[in-house]
Amino acid sequence: MSEHPTDLRETVRARYAAAAVHVTEGGVAACCGGPAPVEADENFGSALYAADQRDELPADAVAASLGCGNPLAVADLREGERVLDLGSGGGIDVLLSARRVGPTGKAYGLDMTEEMLALARSNAEKAGTDNVEFLKGTIEAIPLPARTIDVVISNCVVNLSTDKPAVFAETFRVLVPGGRIGISDVVADDELTTEQRGERGDYVGCIAGALSFAEYRAGLEAAGFADVEITPTHEVADGMHSAIVRAVKPVAAVKPVVDVTGVEAADACCGVTACCTPAEKADDPATTAGEAKAAAGCGCQG
């Protein structure tokens, strides 16, 4: 990739900020963050949601839908669950999730773009939805404690990250044991090189940054995920597909650690405090975090 990761992130942020402003001012959202006023076609955007789902929400939430799929179609959300949407944009998936998990559940949206967060919060207010919370941050450093989320969803955002291993590791960290992901993303045929993917579309257009099927699977498994399934749904460019990605955090991946008060520590696993975060350290000062996790057979050894 010729452009510096920091520059790419700023390019992505600026494009989505412009899309949010465009919707707020009454324009049409651009396909996957593409330049306005290109309307989303059958491969991207709100057309991928059922009419009854679109009718549930404020018009601005629907208009700001820039994804390549409908992660809720496979997330199998249940009453009382806690859901996190990575790159929540105008909030369409967060608001739909909030209705499915009900008043005893909660839906979080994470986005790095102030304009999108403002739009999403406005949409939540219009929808009268109070079991939602929108957080500012990046998907490479999720601002939530470990083991606090039951389901992670995302709609055509992981491909925009310049550090996908960090995204997978952070997703694994915040999920409870047995938690799952249901992600819509663009995935490339395995035979396509990085250069060939770039020839089919740009980075902010959700094409150039896409992983191949094999790379996606390997990345999730390296983070500790099991039961990885990647199912293409429709082609968005030659050899590039919108796909549904499913995976599970094994129940055995995190072993409870009890602190001095007898209460299980929320951010500990396998003899390590702040597991899988930059602040992790072994409970036994005579060992390193890596040694403690390896000895315990911990699944999150990143």
Coordinates of C-alpha atoms in Angstrom, one line a residue:
M1 CA 0.0 0.0 0.0
S2 CA 1.5 3.3 -1.1
E3 CA -0.3 5.6 1.3
H4 CA 0.7 5.8 4.9
P5 CA -1.7 4.1 7.4
T6 CA -2.3 7.4 9.2
D7 CA -3.1 9.2 5.9
L8 CA -5.4 6.4 4.9
R9 CA -7.3 6.6 8.2
E10 CA -7.7 10.4 7.8
T11 CA -8.9 9.9 4.2
V12 CA -11.5 7.4 5.5
R13 CA -12.6 9.7 8.3
A14 CA -12.9 12.7 6.0
R15 CA -14.9 10.8 3.5
Y16 CA -17.4 9.5 6.0
A17 CA -17.6 12.8 7.7
A18 CA -18.6 14.3 4.4
A19 CA -21.2 11.5 3.9
A20 CA -22.7 12.3 7.3
V21 CA -22.9 16.0 6.6
H22 CA -24.5 15.3 3.2
V23 CA -27.2 13.2 4.8
T24 CA -27.8 15.8 7.5
E25 CA -28.2 18.5 4.9
G26 CA -30.7 16.4 3.0
G27 CA -28.5 14.8 0.4
V28 CA -28.2 11.2 -0.6
A29 CA -25.6 9.0 1.1
A30 CA -22.7 7.9 -1.1
C31 CA -22.1 4.2 -1.7
C32 CA -19.7 2.9 0.9
G33 CA -18.3 6.4 1.5
G34 CA -17.9 7.1 -2.2
P35 CA -18.1 10.7 -3.5
A36 CA -21.5 12.3 -3.3
P37 CA -23.9 12.3 -4.9
V38 CA -23.5 8.7 -6.1
E39 CA -26.4 6.7 -4.8
A40 CA -25.9 3.3 -3.2
D41 CA -26.9 0.5 -5.6
E42 CA -28.0 -3.1 -5.0
N43 CA -24.5 -4.0 -3.8
F44 CA -24.3 -1.4 -1.0
G45 CA -26.5 0.6 1.3
S46 CA -30.0 0.4 2.6
A47 CA -31.3 -1.7 -0.3
L48 CA -29.7 -4.7 1.5
Y49 CA -32.3 -4.3 4.3
A50 CA -35.8 -5.6 4.2
A51 CA -38.5 -2.9 3.7
D52 CA -40.0 -3.5 7.1
Q53 CA -36.5 -3.0 8.7
R54 CA -36.1 0.3 6.9
D55 CA -39.5 1.4 7.9
E56 CA -38.7 1.0 11.6
L57 CA -36.1 3.8 11.5
P58 CA -35.7 7.5 10.9
A59 CA -35.0 8.4 7.3
D60 CA -31.5 9.7 8.1
A61 CA -30.5 6.4 9.6
V62 CA -31.5 4.6 6.5
A63 CA -30.0 7.2 4.2
A64 CA -26.6 7.0 6.0
S65 CA -26.4 3.2 5.5
L66 CA -23.2 2.7 3.6
G67 CA -22.5 -1.0 4.2
C68 CA -22.2 -4.1 1.9
G69 CA -24.6 -6.3 3.8
N70 CA -27.0 -6.8 6.6
P71 CA -25.2 -8.3 9.6
L72 CA -28.4 -8.5 11.6
A73 CA -29.7 -11.1 9.2
V74 CA -27.1 -13.6 10.6
A75 CA -26.4 -12.2 14.1
D76 CA -29.3 -14.1 15.7
L77 CA -29.7 -11.5 18.4
R78 CA -31.5 -12.5 21.6
E79 CA -33.3 -10.7 24.3
G80 CA -31.0 -9.2 26.9
E81 CA -27.8 -9.4 24.9
R82 CA -25.1 -6.7 24.7
V83 CA -24.2 -5.9 21.1
L84 CA -21.3 -3.8 19.7
D85 CA -21.3 -2.4 16.1
L86 CA -17.9 -1.6 14.8
G87 CA -18.0 1.5 12.6
S88 CA -21.6 2.3 13.4
G89 CA -22.0 5.2 11.1
G90 CA -25.5 6.7 11.1
G91 CA -26.6 4.0 13.5
I92 CA -28.9 1.8 11.4
D93 CA -27.5 -1.5 12.8
V94 CA -27.3 -0.2 16.3
L95 CA -30.9 0.9 16.3
L96 CA -32.1 -2.4 14.8
S97 CA -30.1 -4.3 17.3
A98 CA -31.5 -2.4 20.2
R99 CA -35.0 -3.4 19.2
R100 CA -34.0 -7.0 19.0
V101 CA -32.2 -7.3 22.3
G102 CA -35.0 -5.4 24.1
P103 CA -35.0 -3.2 27.2
T104 CA -32.9 -5.7 29.1
G105 CA -30.2 -5.6 26.5
K106 CA -28.0 -2.9 25.1
A107 CA -26.5 -1.9 21.8
Y108 CA -23.2 0.0 21.5
G109 CA -22.0 1.8 18.4
L110 CA -18.4 2.7 17.9
D111 CA -17.2 5.2 15.3
M112 CA -14.2 7.6 15.0
T113 CA -16.1 10.2 13.1
E114 CA -17.7 13.1 15.1
E115 CA -20.2 13.9 12.3
M116 CA -21.4 10.3 12.1
L117 CA -21.7 10.1 15.9
A118 CA -23.8 13.2 15.9
L119 CA -26.0 11.9 13.2
A120 CA -26.4 8.5 15.0
R121 CA -27.3 10.1 18.3
S122 CA -29.8 12.3 16.6
N123 CA -31.3 9.2 14.9
A124 CA -31.5 7.4 18.2
E125 CA -33.4 10.3 19.7
K126 CA -35.8 10.4 16.8
A127 CA -36.4 6.7 17.1
G128 CA -37.0 7.0 20.9
T129 CA -34.4 4.3 21.6
D130 CA -32.8 4.6 25.0
N131 CA -30.9 1.2 25.3
V132 CA -28.1 2.5 23.0
E133 CA -24.8 4.2 23.5
F134 CA -22.5 5.6 20.8
L135 CA -18.8 5.7 21.6
K136 CA -16.0 7.6 19.9
G137 CA -12.9 5.6 19.1
T138 CA -11.3 3.3 16.6
I139 CA -12.0 -0.4 16.0
E140 CA -8.3 -1.1 16.6
A141 CA -8.6 0.1 20.3
I142 CA -12.2 -0.5 21.4
P143 CA -13.0 1.7 24.5
L144 CA -14.8 -1.1 26.4
P145 CA -13.6 -3.5 29.1
A146 CA -12.8 -7.1 28.4
R147 CA -15.6 -9.7 28.3
T148 CA -18.5 -7.2 28.3
I149 CA -20.0 -7.9 24.9
D150 CA -22.1 -10.9 23.7
V151 CA -22.2 -10.2 20.0
V152 CA -20.0 -8.0 17.7
I153 CA -21.4 -6.9 14.4
S154 CA -20.0 -4.7 11.7
N155 CA -21.0 -3.7 8.2
C156 CA -18.3 -3.2 5.6
V157 CA -15.9 -1.5 8.0
V158 CA -13.1 -4.0 8.9
N159 CA -11.8 -3.8 5.3
L160 CA -11.2 -0.1 6.0
S161 CA -8.8 -0.7 8.8
T162 CA -5.1 -0.5 8.2
D163 CA -4.4 -2.8 11.2
K164 CA -6.8 -5.8 10.9
P165 CA -4.9 -8.0 13.4
A166 CA -5.6 -5.4 16.0
V167 CA -9.3 -5.3 15.1
F168 CA -9.5 -9.1 15.5
A169 CA -7.6 -9.1 18.8
E170 CA -9.7 -6.3 20.2
T171 CA -13.0 -7.9 19.1
F172 CA -11.8 -11.1 20.8
R173 CA -10.9 -9.2 24.0
V174 CA -14.3 -7.5 24.5
L175 CA -16.4 -10.6 23.8
V176 CA -17.5 -12.9 26.6
P177 CA -16.5 -16.5 26.4
G178 CA -18.9 -18.1 24.0
G179 CA -19.5 -14.7 22.4
R180 CA -19.8 -14.4 18.6
I181 CA -19.4 -12.2 15.6
G182 CA -21.7 -11.6 12.7
I183 CA -19.9 -9.3 10.2
S184 CA -20.6 -8.2 6.7
D185 CA -17.5 -7.3 4.8
V186 CA -15.9 -7.3 1.4
V187 CA -13.6 -10.3 0.9
A188 CA -11.3 -11.1 -2.1
D189 CA -10.8 -14.3 -4.0
D190 CA -7.6 -16.0 -2.7
E191 CA -5.8 -15.7 -6.0
L192 CA -6.1 -11.9 -6.2
T193 CA -2.9 -10.1 -5.2
T194 CA -3.0 -6.9 -3.1
E195 CA -2.2 -5.0 -6.3
Q196 CA -5.1 -6.6 -8.2
R197 CA -7.5 -5.7 -5.4
G198 CA -6.4 -2.1 -5.7
E199 CA -7.0 -2.1 -9.4
R200 CA -10.7 -3.0 -8.7
G201 CA -11.4 -0.1 -6.4
D202 CA -9.9 2.3 -4.0
Y203 CA -9.4 1.9 -0.2
V204 CA -12.2 4.2 1.0
G205 CA -14.5 2.5 -1.5
C206 CA -14.1 -0.7 0.5
I207 CA -12.2 -2.6 -2.1
A208 CA -8.4 -2.2 -2.0
G209 CA -8.2 -2.9 1.7
A210 CA -10.1 -6.2 1.6
L211 CA -8.6 -9.4 2.9
S212 CA -8.8 -12.6 0.9
F213 CA -10.9 -15.5 2.2
A214 CA -7.8 -17.3 3.5
E215 CA -6.3 -14.1 5.1
Y216 CA -9.6 -13.4 6.9
R217 CA -9.8 -16.9 8.3
A218 CA -6.2 -16.9 9.3
G219 CA -6.5 -13.5 11.0
L220 CA -9.5 -14.6 13.1
E221 CA -8.0 -17.9 14.1
A222 CA -4.7 -16.2 15.1
A223 CA -6.8 -13.9 17.4
G224 CA -8.3 -17.0 19.0
F225 CA -11.6 -17.4 17.2
A226 CA -13.1 -20.8 16.4
D227 CA -15.8 -22.1 14.0
V228 CA -14.9 -19.5 11.4
E229 CA -17.3 -19.3 8.5
I230 CA -17.0 -16.9 5.6
T231 CA -19.9 -17.1 3.1
P232 CA -20.0 -14.9 0.0
T233 CA -23.4 -13.3 -0.7
H234 CA -22.9 -11.2 -3.9
E235 CA -20.1 -9.9 -6.1
V236 CA -19.2 -6.2 -5.7
A237 CA -16.3 -6.2 -8.2
D238 CA -14.5 -8.8 -10.3
G239 CA -13.3 -11.4 -7.7
M240 CA -14.5 -9.3 -4.8
H241 CA -17.5 -10.3 -2.7
S242 CA -19.7 -9.1 0.0
A243 CA -19.6 -11.9 2.6
I244 CA -21.0 -12.8 5.9
V245 CA -18.3 -13.7 8.5
R246 CA -19.2 -15.7 11.5
A247 CA -16.9 -16.9 14.4
V248 CA -17.1 -17.8 18.1
K249 CA -14.9 -17.0 21.0
P250 CA -14.4 -20.4 22.6
V251 CA -15.7 -20.8 26.2
A252 CA -12.4 -22.3 27.2
A253 CA -10.5 -19.3 25.8
V254 CA -10.7 -17.4 29.1
K255 CA -10.3 -18.9 32.5
P256 CA -11.8 -17.0 35.4
V257 CA -9.4 -15.3 37.8
V258 CA -10.6 -14.5 41.3
D259 CA -9.2 -11.4 43.0
V260 CA -8.4 -11.0 46.7
T261 CA -12.1 -10.2 47.5
G262 CA -13.3 -13.4 46.0
V263 CA -14.8 -11.7 43.0
E264 CA -14.0 -12.7 39.4
A265 CA -11.9 -10.1 37.8
A266 CA -13.5 -8.7 34.6
D267 CA -10.3 -7.9 32.9
A268 CA -8.3 -11.0 33.9
C269 CA -7.7 -14.4 32.3
C270 CA -5.2 -17.2 32.6
G271 CA -3.3 -15.7 35.4
V272 CA -3.0 -12.4 33.6
T273 CA -4.6 -9.0 34.5
A274 CA -5.8 -6.7 31.7
C275 CA -5.5 -9.7 29.3
C276 CA -4.8 -9.0 25.7
T277 CA -4.4 -5.3 26.2
P278 CA -1.2 -3.2 26.2
A279 CA -1.4 -3.0 30.0
E280 CA -1.5 -6.8 30.6
K281 CA 0.7 -8.3 33.2
A282 CA 1.1 -11.6 35.0
D283 CA -0.5 -12.0 38.4
D284 CA 2.7 -13.8 39.5
P285 CA 5.5 -11.1 39.3
A286 CA 8.1 -13.9 38.7
T287 CA 6.7 -14.7 35.3
T288 CA 5.9 -12.8 32.1
A289 CA 2.3 -12.4 30.8
G290 CA 3.2 -14.6 27.8
E291 CA 4.6 -17.3 30.1
A292 CA 1.5 -17.2 32.4
K293 CA -0.9 -17.5 29.4
A294 CA 1.1 -20.3 27.8
A295 CA 1.2 -22.3 31.1
A296 CA -2.6 -21.9 31.5
G297 CA -3.4 -22.8 27.9
C298 CA -5.1 -19.5 27.4
G299 CA -6.7 -19.0 24.0
C300 CA -5.9 -15.3 23.8
Q301 CA -2.1 -15.5 23.6
G302 CA -1.7 -12.4 21.4

